[in-house]
Amino acid sequence: MPQKKPSWNLWKLLTRNGRQVWAFKAGTSDIDDHLKNADDFSEQERQAFSKDFAFDRQSNPTSADKVFRQQALASNNFKLIEQKIAEEQTLIDSLTKGMHYFSQLQTDEGHWPGDYGGPLFLLPGLLIASYISDTPFPKPHQEMMKVYLFNHQHTDGGWGMHIEGQPTMFGTVMQYVSLRILGVDKDDARLRLASAWIKDNGGAASIPSWGKFYLSLLNLYKWNGFNSLFPEMWLFPKWLPVHPSRYWCHSRMVYLPMAYCQAHRIQMPENDLILSLRKEIYNEDFDSIDWAKQRDRVCEKDCYTKQSPVLKWMNLFTNTYEKISPQWLRTKTSDYLLKYINAEDAQTEYLNIGPVSKAINSVCIWHAYGKDSEQFKKHVARWYDYLWVAEDGMKMSGYNGSQLWDVAFITRAMLESDLGLQFPETINKSYQFIDSMQILEEHETHQEFFRHPMIGSWPFSTAEQGWPVADCTAKGLSATLAVHKTGIVKSSISDERIKQAVDIILSYQNQDGGWPTYELSRSPQWLEVLNPSEIFADIMIDYSWTECSAACVIALLEIQEQYPEYKDQEIRLAITKGLEFIINKQKTDGSWYGGWAVCFTYATWFAVEALVQGKKYIDAELRTASINKACDFLINKQMPDGGWGETYESCAKMVYTQAETSQVVNTAWALLALQTAKSDEQEAIQRGIDLLIQRQLDNGDWAQESISGVFNYNCMITYSSYRNIFPIWALNRFYKNNAIKA
Ligand code: LAN
């Protein structure tokens, strides 16, 4: 603490061009005027001089230059800076620890494996495929699956559609049957409770249509109680809006093998287990059930999308047709379906587009070629790509992983500031992975089976799985550009490949200006009236989504910066239309709904990021108003502890639903948005950042909180690396924006 020496401050050092002149009572900073007040000197001041400038040669033989230093530091707000340095050190420590911890989890090939579980209807599908085909999993696997299924049972005996959801008929019947297939005794107390849940809630006949399908395969339900999928529809002319090639690819690829199974009414033979199960899951005597009457019965706990009147009418027709369908046409249809299934198997190395079709395709291939066929063996070999062991047991993942997606995100997160450069090995490995995951070829049967062009694209998981995704291409490209900018790796992704990725992004833009997931929207939205799944919404066509659009706009903006010459006009137009789409999607409260993660904070972050970066491409007033509204929305949702937290109910209800406790992932998204918007709510940002630091565990990880991914509004999915990626990104952005500039 410097002593109080008031008269020191009567002197002030003026400098200019290296000149240094002490001014007495400097009234101005003009060095030439330094004597202006020199005559204004009182007796009091003279006395103060001799007191304040008393000098002790014993203790301080050489002058320590205290007058200048004290003044210089005071004018630089030394105290404040001292405090900032300490805070910054805490931030740097947290970030370094976070990146160090996460880097340790990276594989040698550069990606981050992780838990991608959540939905509870996936493992049962696979178990049914293994049971029907008499291809049991090894004992240790079976044991771990049992552990998993029991771990997620609710105390009332039921299971949800996903691990955090309330019990439903679909969830409960599927897990019940799975556990029985895995050899658990029907008198096991937990199964008795589950059986009671099923019966108390109306019995298995009220399971939604996807459940009716699986039960029919097992001979636990009758095919004529399943609304016909009208397999012949696949032979319709392709130009018809209802032709399945126009459906969202996930619906298409699930309803394809389902149609094959229904066309053949695949049904396993009765055995003791099946006969017993028929008693365990129905209130009525199985043989006395009027199956046709069960077609539209859905337990109210399951119902998310009501059947439309149009669908009911259609079902009337297709169910009648089922009774008269000529055999020759069925055979022709089945041949086509099988050809398509084979093509999908070949295109994806038997991984298939997702976990549901993976299991059902296995059943079809087993049915068509038998258990000993090469094709079926190849299918079985890839079952294991979908299995994941975590502390809750063995589950089936929602995809064959989220490899590319996570790598792309973490790369951008780390490179947000120079701090990421302290991890060159991690960045380099990530880059190698991104390089090896870009899809560089198309299959021979590409066009025949309605695939979107994909040379230059990136997938969500792996190139081998081979389904390109618009925003994954955008994220792969953004990460590539970010790495190239640093110059710390030898770039192996050529300009040509970058341009191919740009072409893919451009090819994905919908008429409405937005970007979809895997393919352009190929039919009008009215097709949704034919959605036969009572548990999901908006699954019929591929829609434009805010977050997919924002990701693509951002990648194009980055391309404009780094490759300004490439397709300049076209890209500008695409960006402008994309930004307009995003603005149009904004809700009146300033937020955006997120379709692929929980929920409003997620999409709002994406949208704000695109709007901020897209400054030059859209009307300034419109843009500012939109960004300000978004920031107001986020500020309004900040919780008292400084964090943000939404529950998964935001997704299904489409209304922001506050969690009881704040969530680091939501907090990070909100902070990323507020910071990029250069919101003047510094205090709110600071409080959020403090929360992220405070929530960090000693080893640099963050605890896993509530489930953060979603699909089709109603089913949740785990993204285990989000809890690292996004806090690191938000902290890194804070560091970049606030680092002390020396
Ligand atoms: C995914 C995972 C990734 C996700 C993003 C890239 C995050 C998104 O921005 C676009 C859509 C996409 C690719 C997506 C679509 C739906 C998927 C494939 C999933 C959520 C993973 C699992 C889900 C799939 C439909 C699950 C299987 C269930 C069915 C109802 C068929």
Coordinates of C-alpha atoms in Angstrom, one line a residue, residues 208-733:
P208 CA -48.4 -47.7 -30.8
S209 CA -48.0 -48.9 -34.4
W210 CA -44.2 -49.4 -34.2
G211 CA -44.8 -51.7 -31.2
K212 CA -47.6 -53.5 -33.1
F213 CA -45.1 -54.1 -35.8
Y214 CA -42.4 -55.6 -33.5
L215 CA -45.0 -57.7 -31.7
S216 CA -46.3 -59.1 -35.0
L217 CA -42.8 -60.3 -35.9
L218 CA -42.7 -62.1 -32.6
N219 CA -46.2 -63.7 -33.2
L220 CA -47.4 -61.7 -30.1
Y221 CA -49.8 -59.7 -32.2
K222 CA -51.6 -60.4 -35.5
W223 CA -50.7 -58.7 -38.7
N224 CA -54.3 -57.9 -39.5
G225 CA -54.2 -55.7 -36.4
F226 CA -51.5 -53.6 -38.0
N227 CA -52.6 -50.8 -40.4
S228 CA -51.3 -51.9 -43.7
L229 CA -48.2 -50.0 -45.0
F230 CA -49.4 -50.6 -48.5
P231 CA -46.1 -52.1 -49.7
E232 CA -47.2 -51.7 -53.3
M233 CA -46.9 -48.0 -52.9
W234 CA -43.2 -48.5 -53.6
L235 CA -44.1 -49.3 -57.2
F236 CA -45.9 -46.0 -57.7
P237 CA -44.6 -43.5 -60.2
K238 CA -41.8 -41.5 -58.6
W239 CA -43.3 -38.2 -59.5
L240 CA -46.2 -38.7 -57.1
P241 CA -45.8 -36.6 -53.9
V242 CA -46.7 -39.7 -51.9
H243 CA -43.9 -41.9 -53.4
P244 CA -41.7 -43.0 -50.5
S245 CA -38.6 -41.7 -52.3
R246 CA -39.9 -38.3 -51.2
Y247 CA -40.1 -39.1 -47.6
W248 CA -37.6 -38.0 -45.0
C249 CA -34.8 -40.6 -45.4
H250 CA -35.2 -42.0 -41.9
S251 CA -38.9 -42.7 -42.4
R252 CA -38.2 -44.1 -45.8
M253 CA -35.5 -46.4 -44.6
V254 CA -37.6 -47.6 -41.6
Y255 CA -40.8 -48.1 -43.6
L256 CA -38.9 -49.9 -46.3
P257 CA -38.0 -53.0 -44.3
M258 CA -41.2 -52.7 -42.3
A259 CA -43.1 -53.0 -45.6
Y260 CA -41.1 -56.0 -46.6
C261 CA -41.9 -57.7 -43.3
Q262 CA -45.6 -56.8 -43.6
A263 CA -45.7 -58.0 -47.2
H264 CA -44.4 -61.4 -46.1
R265 CA -46.2 -61.3 -42.8
I266 CA -43.1 -62.5 -41.1
Q267 CA -43.9 -64.1 -37.9
M268 CA -41.9 -66.4 -35.7
P269 CA -43.3 -69.8 -34.9
E270 CA -45.0 -70.2 -31.6
N271 CA -42.9 -71.6 -28.7
D272 CA -43.2 -71.8 -25.0
L273 CA -42.0 -68.3 -24.5
I274 CA -44.3 -66.8 -27.0
L275 CA -47.3 -68.7 -25.7
S276 CA -46.5 -67.6 -22.2
L277 CA -45.8 -64.0 -23.2
R278 CA -49.3 -63.8 -24.8
K279 CA -50.7 -64.3 -21.3
E280 CA -48.3 -61.9 -19.7
I281 CA -49.0 -58.8 -21.7
Y282 CA -52.7 -59.1 -22.5
N283 CA -55.7 -58.8 -20.3
E284 CA -57.8 -60.8 -22.8
D285 CA -57.3 -64.3 -24.1
F286 CA -54.9 -63.8 -27.1
D287 CA -57.0 -66.0 -29.4
S288 CA -60.2 -64.1 -28.6
I289 CA -58.8 -60.7 -29.5
D290 CA -60.5 -58.9 -32.4
W291 CA -57.3 -57.7 -34.1
A292 CA -58.9 -55.5 -36.7
K293 CA -60.3 -53.4 -33.8
Q294 CA -56.9 -52.9 -32.3
R295 CA -55.4 -51.2 -35.3
D296 CA -56.0 -47.7 -34.1
R297 CA -55.9 -48.3 -30.4
V298 CA -53.1 -46.4 -28.8
C299 CA -52.5 -46.0 -25.0
E300 CA -53.0 -42.4 -24.1
K301 CA -49.7 -42.3 -22.4
D302 CA -48.0 -42.9 -25.7
C303 CA -50.0 -40.7 -28.1
Y304 CA -48.1 -37.7 -29.4
T305 CA -49.4 -37.4 -32.9
K306 CA -53.1 -38.2 -33.5
Q307 CA -54.0 -40.0 -36.7
S308 CA -55.3 -37.6 -39.2
P309 CA -58.8 -38.2 -40.8
V310 CA -57.0 -38.5 -44.1
L311 CA -54.8 -41.3 -42.7
K312 CA -57.8 -43.0 -41.3
W313 CA -59.5 -42.9 -44.7
M314 CA -56.3 -44.2 -46.3
N315 CA -56.1 -47.0 -43.8
L316 CA -59.6 -48.1 -44.7
F317 CA -58.5 -48.5 -48.3
T318 CA -55.1 -50.1 -47.6
N319 CA -56.4 -52.5 -45.1
T320 CA -59.1 -53.6 -47.5
Y321 CA -56.5 -53.9 -50.3
E322 CA -54.5 -56.2 -48.0
K323 CA -57.2 -58.8 -48.3
I324 CA -57.3 -58.8 -52.1
S325 CA -53.7 -58.0 -53.0
P326 CA -52.8 -60.1 -56.0
Q327 CA -49.8 -62.4 -55.4
W328 CA -47.9 -61.5 -58.5
L329 CA -47.9 -57.8 -57.5
R330 CA -46.8 -58.7 -54.0
T331 CA -43.9 -60.7 -55.3
K332 CA -42.9 -57.8 -57.6
T333 CA -43.2 -55.4 -54.7
S334 CA -41.2 -57.7 -52.4
D335 CA -38.5 -58.1 -55.0
Y336 CA -38.2 -54.4 -55.3
L337 CA -38.1 -53.9 -51.5
L338 CA -35.4 -56.5 -51.1
K339 CA -33.3 -55.0 -53.9
Y340 CA -33.5 -51.6 -52.2
I341 CA -32.6 -53.2 -48.8
N342 CA -29.6 -54.9 -50.4
A343 CA -28.5 -51.6 -51.9
E344 CA -28.8 -49.8 -48.6
D345 CA -26.8 -52.6 -46.9
A346 CA -24.1 -52.3 -49.6
Q347 CA -24.0 -48.5 -49.5
T348 CA -23.5 -48.4 -45.7
E349 CA -21.3 -51.5 -45.3
Y350 CA -24.3 -53.1 -43.5
L351 CA -24.4 -50.3 -40.9
N352 CA -27.6 -48.8 -42.4
I353 CA -28.8 -45.3 -41.9
G354 CA -29.8 -45.8 -38.3
P355 CA -30.6 -48.3 -35.4
V356 CA -34.2 -49.0 -36.3
S357 CA -33.6 -49.9 -39.9
K358 CA -30.5 -51.8 -38.9
A359 CA -32.5 -54.3 -36.8
I360 CA -35.4 -54.6 -39.3
N361 CA -33.1 -54.9 -42.3
S362 CA -31.4 -57.8 -40.4
V363 CA -34.8 -59.5 -40.1
C364 CA -35.5 -59.1 -43.9
I365 CA -32.1 -60.4 -44.9
W366 CA -32.4 -63.3 -42.6
H367 CA -35.9 -64.0 -44.1
A368 CA -34.7 -63.7 -47.6
Y369 CA -31.4 -65.5 -47.5
G370 CA -31.3 -67.5 -44.3
K371 CA -29.2 -67.5 -41.2
D372 CA -26.1 -69.0 -42.9
S373 CA -26.1 -66.5 -45.8
E374 CA -23.1 -64.2 -46.3
Q375 CA -25.5 -61.2 -46.3
F376 CA -27.0 -62.1 -42.9
K377 CA -23.6 -62.8 -41.4
K378 CA -22.4 -59.3 -42.6
H379 CA -25.5 -57.9 -40.9
V380 CA -24.8 -59.6 -37.6
A381 CA -21.2 -58.4 -37.6
R382 CA -22.3 -54.8 -37.6
W383 CA -24.8 -55.3 -34.8
Y384 CA -21.9 -54.7 -32.5
D385 CA -21.2 -51.2 -33.9
Y386 CA -24.4 -50.1 -32.3
L387 CA -23.7 -51.5 -28.8
W388 CA -22.2 -49.3 -26.1
V389 CA -21.2 -50.1 -22.5
A390 CA -21.7 -47.4 -19.9
E391 CA -22.2 -47.5 -16.1
D392 CA -25.8 -48.3 -16.7
G393 CA -25.1 -51.4 -18.7
M394 CA -25.1 -52.2 -22.4
K395 CA -27.4 -50.2 -24.7
M396 CA -28.0 -49.7 -28.3
S397 CA -26.8 -46.4 -29.6
G398 CA -29.0 -44.0 -31.6
Y399 CA -26.6 -44.1 -34.5
N400 CA -23.3 -45.9 -35.1
G401 CA -21.8 -42.9 -33.2
S402 CA -21.6 -39.1 -33.4
Q403 CA -17.9 -39.2 -34.4
L404 CA -17.6 -36.5 -37.1
W405 CA -20.1 -34.2 -35.4
D406 CA -18.2 -34.1 -32.1
V407 CA -14.8 -33.8 -33.6
A408 CA -15.9 -30.9 -35.8
F409 CA -17.5 -29.1 -32.8
I410 CA -14.6 -29.5 -30.4
T411 CA -12.1 -28.4 -33.1
R412 CA -14.0 -25.1 -33.5
A413 CA -14.4 -24.8 -29.7
M414 CA -10.7 -25.2 -29.1
L415 CA -9.6 -22.9 -31.9
E416 CA -12.0 -20.1 -30.7
S417 CA -8.9 -18.5 -29.1
D418 CA -5.2 -19.0 -29.3
L419 CA -5.3 -21.2 -26.2
G420 CA -6.4 -24.1 -28.3
L421 CA -3.0 -23.9 -30.1
Q422 CA -1.5 -25.3 -26.9
F423 CA -2.9 -28.6 -27.9
P424 CA -1.4 -29.1 -31.4
E425 CA -1.5 -32.9 -31.1
T426 CA -5.2 -32.9 -30.4
I427 CA -5.9 -30.5 -33.2
N428 CA -3.8 -32.5 -35.6
K429 CA -5.4 -35.8 -34.8
S430 CA -8.9 -34.2 -35.1
Y431 CA -7.9 -32.8 -38.5
Q432 CA -6.7 -36.2 -39.7
F433 CA -10.0 -37.7 -38.6
I434 CA -12.0 -35.0 -40.4
D435 CA -9.9 -35.5 -43.4
S436 CA -10.6 -39.3 -43.5
M437 CA -14.3 -38.9 -42.9
Q438 CA -15.1 -36.7 -45.9
I439 CA -17.2 -38.7 -48.4
L440 CA -15.3 -38.8 -51.7
E441 CA -17.3 -41.3 -53.7
E442 CA -20.8 -42.2 -54.7
H443 CA -22.2 -45.7 -55.0
E444 CA -23.2 -47.3 -58.3
T445 CA -26.8 -47.5 -57.1
H446 CA -26.7 -44.0 -55.8
Q447 CA -29.2 -42.4 -58.2
E448 CA -31.4 -45.5 -58.5
F449 CA -32.2 -45.3 -54.8
F450 CA -32.8 -41.6 -54.5
R451 CA -29.6 -40.5 -52.8
H452 CA -28.6 -36.9 -52.6
P453 CA -25.2 -36.2 -54.2
M454 CA -22.5 -36.7 -51.7
I455 CA -19.0 -36.2 -53.0
G456 CA -17.4 -33.7 -50.7
S457 CA -19.9 -34.1 -47.9
W458 CA -19.4 -35.1 -44.3
P459 CA -21.6 -37.5 -42.4
F460 CA -22.7 -37.4 -38.8
S461 CA -20.8 -40.5 -37.8
T462 CA -18.4 -42.1 -40.3
A463 CA -17.7 -42.0 -44.0
E464 CA -18.3 -45.8 -44.0
Q465 CA -21.8 -45.3 -42.8
G466 CA -21.9 -42.9 -45.7
W467 CA -25.1 -40.9 -45.3
P468 CA -24.2 -37.2 -45.9
V469 CA -25.9 -34.6 -43.7
A470 CA -26.2 -30.9 -44.6
D471 CA -25.1 -29.4 -41.3
C472 CA -22.5 -32.1 -40.7
T473 CA -20.9 -31.0 -44.0
A474 CA -21.1 -27.4 -42.8
K475 CA -19.5 -28.3 -39.5
G476 CA -16.8 -30.4 -41.1
L477 CA -16.0 -27.6 -43.4
S478 CA -16.0 -25.0 -40.7
A479 CA -13.6 -27.1 -38.6
T480 CA -11.3 -27.6 -41.6
L481 CA -11.2 -23.9 -42.4
A482 CA -10.4 -23.1 -38.8
V483 CA -7.6 -25.6 -38.7
H484 CA -6.2 -24.3 -42.0
K485 CA -6.2 -20.8 -40.7
T486 CA -3.9 -21.7 -37.8
G487 CA -1.2 -23.1 -40.0
I488 CA -0.3 -25.6 -37.4
V489 CA -1.0 -28.7 -39.4
K490 CA 0.1 -29.8 -42.9
S491 CA -3.2 -29.3 -44.8
S492 CA -4.2 -32.4 -46.6
I493 CA -7.8 -31.4 -47.5
S494 CA -7.3 -29.8 -50.8
D495 CA -8.9 -26.6 -52.2
E496 CA -10.8 -28.9 -54.6
R497 CA -12.3 -30.9 -51.7
I498 CA -13.2 -27.7 -49.9
K499 CA -15.0 -26.5 -53.0
Q500 CA -16.8 -29.8 -53.3
A501 CA -18.1 -29.4 -49.8
V502 CA -19.3 -25.9 -50.7
D503 CA -21.1 -27.3 -53.7
I504 CA -22.8 -29.9 -51.5
I505 CA -23.9 -27.2 -49.0
L506 CA -25.3 -25.1 -51.9
S507 CA -27.1 -28.2 -53.3
Y508 CA -28.9 -28.7 -50.0
Q509 CA -30.6 -25.3 -49.8
N510 CA -34.4 -25.7 -49.9
Q511 CA -36.8 -23.4 -51.8
D512 CA -37.7 -21.7 -48.5
G513 CA -34.1 -20.6 -48.1
G514 CA -33.4 -23.0 -45.2
W515 CA -31.4 -26.2 -45.0
P516 CA -32.8 -29.6 -44.2
T517 CA -31.0 -32.6 -42.6
Y518 CA -30.1 -35.3 -45.2
E519 CA -32.0 -34.4 -48.4
L520 CA -34.0 -31.5 -49.9
S521 CA -37.6 -31.3 -48.9
R522 CA -39.0 -33.5 -51.6
S523 CA -42.7 -33.2 -51.0
P524 CA -45.1 -30.6 -49.6
Q525 CA -45.7 -30.4 -45.9
W526 CA -49.3 -31.7 -46.3
L527 CA -47.8 -35.2 -46.6
E528 CA -47.5 -35.1 -42.8
V529 CA -51.2 -36.1 -42.7
L530 CA -50.0 -39.5 -43.6
N531 CA -47.6 -39.8 -40.6
P532 CA -48.6 -43.3 -39.3
S533 CA -46.4 -43.1 -36.1
E534 CA -48.4 -41.9 -33.2
I535 CA -45.2 -41.2 -31.2
F536 CA -43.3 -38.8 -33.5
A537 CA -44.2 -35.6 -35.3
D538 CA -42.9 -34.2 -38.6
I539 CA -41.3 -37.3 -39.8
M540 CA -42.7 -37.5 -43.3
I541 CA -40.5 -35.1 -45.2
D542 CA -37.1 -33.5 -44.6
Y543 CA -37.9 -30.0 -43.3
S544 CA -35.7 -26.9 -43.2
W545 CA -34.4 -26.4 -39.6
T546 CA -33.0 -23.3 -38.0
E547 CA -29.9 -24.9 -36.7
C548 CA -29.1 -26.8 -39.9
S549 CA -29.6 -23.5 -41.8
A550 CA -27.5 -21.5 -39.4
A551 CA -24.7 -24.1 -39.6
C552 CA -24.7 -23.9 -43.4
V553 CA -24.9 -20.1 -43.5
I554 CA -22.0 -19.9 -41.1
A555 CA -19.9 -22.2 -43.2
L556 CA -20.7 -20.2 -46.4
L557 CA -19.7 -17.0 -44.6
E558 CA -16.4 -18.5 -43.7
I559 CA -15.9 -19.6 -47.3
Q560 CA -16.6 -16.1 -48.5
E561 CA -13.8 -14.9 -46.2
Q562 CA -11.2 -17.5 -47.1
Y563 CA -12.2 -18.2 -50.7
P564 CA -13.8 -14.9 -51.8
E565 CA -13.6 -15.8 -55.5
Y566 CA -15.4 -19.1 -55.3
K567 CA -19.0 -18.9 -56.6
D568 CA -19.2 -15.5 -55.1
Q569 CA -22.6 -14.5 -56.4
E570 CA -24.3 -17.8 -55.8
I571 CA -23.0 -18.0 -52.2
R572 CA -24.0 -14.4 -51.4
L573 CA -27.5 -15.2 -52.6
A574 CA -27.6 -18.4 -50.6
I575 CA -26.5 -16.7 -47.5
T576 CA -29.0 -13.9 -47.8
K577 CA -31.9 -16.3 -48.4
G578 CA -30.7 -18.4 -45.5
L579 CA -30.6 -15.4 -43.1
E580 CA -34.1 -14.4 -44.2
F581 CA -35.3 -17.9 -43.5
I582 CA -33.7 -17.8 -40.0
I583 CA -35.3 -14.4 -39.2
N584 CA -38.6 -15.7 -40.4
K585 CA -38.4 -18.6 -38.0
Q586 CA -37.8 -16.4 -35.0
K587 CA -40.7 -16.6 -32.5
T588 CA -42.3 -13.5 -31.1
D589 CA -40.5 -13.9 -27.8
G590 CA -37.2 -13.6 -29.6
S591 CA -36.2 -17.3 -29.4
W592 CA -35.9 -20.1 -32.0
Y593 CA -37.2 -23.6 -31.5
G594 CA -34.4 -26.3 -31.8
G595 CA -35.3 -29.6 -33.4
W596 CA -32.2 -31.6 -32.5
A597 CA -31.2 -30.6 -29.0
V598 CA -32.8 -29.1 -25.9
C599 CA -34.0 -26.7 -27.2
F600 CA -34.6 -23.0 -27.5
T601 CA -31.2 -22.1 -26.2
Y602 CA -29.6 -24.4 -28.7
A603 CA -31.3 -23.0 -31.8
T604 CA -31.1 -19.5 -30.5
W605 CA -27.4 -19.8 -30.3
F606 CA -27.1 -21.1 -33.8
A607 CA -29.4 -18.4 -35.2
V608 CA -27.6 -15.5 -33.4
E609 CA -24.3 -16.8 -34.5
A610 CA -25.4 -16.7 -38.1
L611 CA -27.0 -13.3 -37.9
V612 CA -24.0 -11.8 -36.2
Q613 CA -21.6 -13.1 -38.7
G614 CA -23.8 -12.4 -41.6
K615 CA -23.7 -8.7 -41.0
K616 CA -23.1 -7.6 -44.6
Y617 CA -25.9 -9.7 -46.0
I618 CA -29.1 -8.5 -44.5
D619 CA -30.8 -5.3 -43.6
A620 CA -29.1 -3.8 -40.6
E621 CA -32.2 -2.7 -38.8
L622 CA -33.9 -6.1 -39.2
R623 CA -30.8 -7.9 -38.1
T624 CA -30.2 -5.7 -35.0
A625 CA -33.8 -6.0 -33.9
S626 CA -33.7 -9.7 -34.3
I627 CA -30.4 -10.1 -32.4
N628 CA -31.6 -7.8 -29.6
K629 CA -34.8 -9.7 -29.2
A630 CA -32.9 -12.9 -28.9
C631 CA -30.6 -11.5 -26.3
D632 CA -33.5 -10.1 -24.3
F633 CA -35.1 -13.6 -24.4
L634 CA -31.9 -15.2 -23.1
I635 CA -31.4 -12.6 -20.4
N636 CA -35.0 -13.2 -19.3
K637 CA -34.4 -16.9 -18.9
Q638 CA -31.2 -16.6 -16.8
M639 CA -31.6 -18.4 -13.5
P640 CA -30.7 -16.9 -10.2
D641 CA -27.4 -18.9 -10.0
G642 CA -26.3 -17.3 -13.3
G643 CA -27.0 -20.4 -15.5
W644 CA -29.6 -21.5 -18.0
G645 CA -31.5 -24.7 -17.9
E646 CA -34.3 -26.2 -20.1
T647 CA -35.9 -29.6 -19.7
Y648 CA -36.6 -32.0 -22.5
E649 CA -40.2 -31.0 -22.3
S650 CA -39.3 -27.8 -24.2
C651 CA -39.0 -30.1 -27.2
A652 CA -42.3 -31.9 -27.1
K653 CA -44.4 -29.0 -25.8
M654 CA -42.6 -26.5 -28.0
V655 CA -42.7 -24.1 -25.0
Y656 CA -39.6 -23.1 -23.1
T657 CA -39.7 -25.2 -20.0
Q658 CA -37.3 -24.3 -17.2
A659 CA -35.4 -27.1 -15.5
E660 CA -35.2 -27.1 -11.7
T661 CA -31.4 -26.6 -11.8
S662 CA -29.4 -24.9 -14.4
Q663 CA -27.5 -27.0 -17.0
V664 CA -24.0 -26.4 -18.1
V665 CA -24.9 -27.2 -21.7
N666 CA -27.7 -24.8 -21.9
T667 CA -25.6 -22.2 -20.0
A668 CA -22.9 -22.6 -22.6
W669 CA -25.2 -22.1 -25.5
A670 CA -26.8 -19.0 -24.0
L671 CA -23.4 -17.6 -23.3
L672 CA -22.1 -18.3 -26.8
A673 CA -25.1 -16.4 -28.2
L674 CA -24.8 -13.5 -25.8
Q675 CA -21.1 -13.1 -26.3
T676 CA -21.2 -13.3 -30.0
A677 CA -24.0 -10.7 -30.0
K678 CA -21.6 -8.5 -28.1
S679 CA -24.5 -8.1 -25.7
D680 CA -24.0 -5.2 -23.2
E681 CA -25.2 -7.5 -20.5
Q682 CA -21.6 -8.0 -19.3
E683 CA -22.7 -8.8 -15.8
A684 CA -25.1 -11.6 -16.9
I685 CA -22.3 -13.1 -19.1
Q686 CA -19.9 -12.9 -16.2
R687 CA -22.3 -14.7 -13.9
G688 CA -22.8 -17.5 -16.5
I689 CA -19.1 -17.9 -17.0
D690 CA -18.5 -18.0 -13.2
L691 CA -21.1 -20.8 -13.0
L692 CA -19.4 -22.9 -15.7
I693 CA -16.1 -22.5 -13.9
Q694 CA -17.6 -23.3 -10.6
R695 CA -19.4 -26.4 -11.9
Q696 CA -16.2 -27.8 -13.4
L697 CA -14.9 -30.9 -11.6
D698 CA -11.4 -31.0 -10.3
N699 CA -10.2 -33.1 -13.2
G700 CA -11.5 -30.7 -15.8
D701 CA -14.6 -32.6 -16.7
W702 CA -18.2 -31.4 -16.1
A703 CA -20.8 -33.7 -14.5
Q704 CA -23.3 -35.2 -16.9
E705 CA -26.6 -33.5 -16.4
S706 CA -30.0 -34.0 -18.1
I707 CA -30.3 -35.5 -21.5
S708 CA -29.6 -32.9 -24.2
G709 CA -30.4 -34.3 -27.6
V710 CA -33.7 -34.9 -29.3
F711 CA -35.3 -36.1 -32.5
N712 CA -38.8 -35.9 -33.9
Y713 CA -39.8 -33.7 -31.0
N714 CA -40.6 -36.6 -28.7
C715 CA -37.6 -38.8 -28.2
M716 CA -34.4 -37.9 -26.3
I717 CA -30.9 -38.9 -27.1
T718 CA -27.7 -38.6 -25.1
Y719 CA -24.8 -36.4 -26.3
S720 CA -22.1 -37.3 -23.8
S721 CA -19.5 -35.0 -25.1
Y722 CA -21.7 -31.9 -25.2
R723 CA -20.9 -31.3 -21.5
N724 CA -17.3 -30.8 -22.4
I725 CA -17.5 -29.2 -25.9
F726 CA -19.8 -26.4 -25.2
P727 CA -18.5 -25.2 -21.8
I728 CA -15.0 -25.2 -23.4
W729 CA -16.3 -23.2 -26.3
A730 CA -18.1 -20.6 -24.2
L731 CA -15.2 -20.1 -21.8
N732 CA -12.8 -19.9 -24.8
R733 CA -15.0 -17.2 -26.4

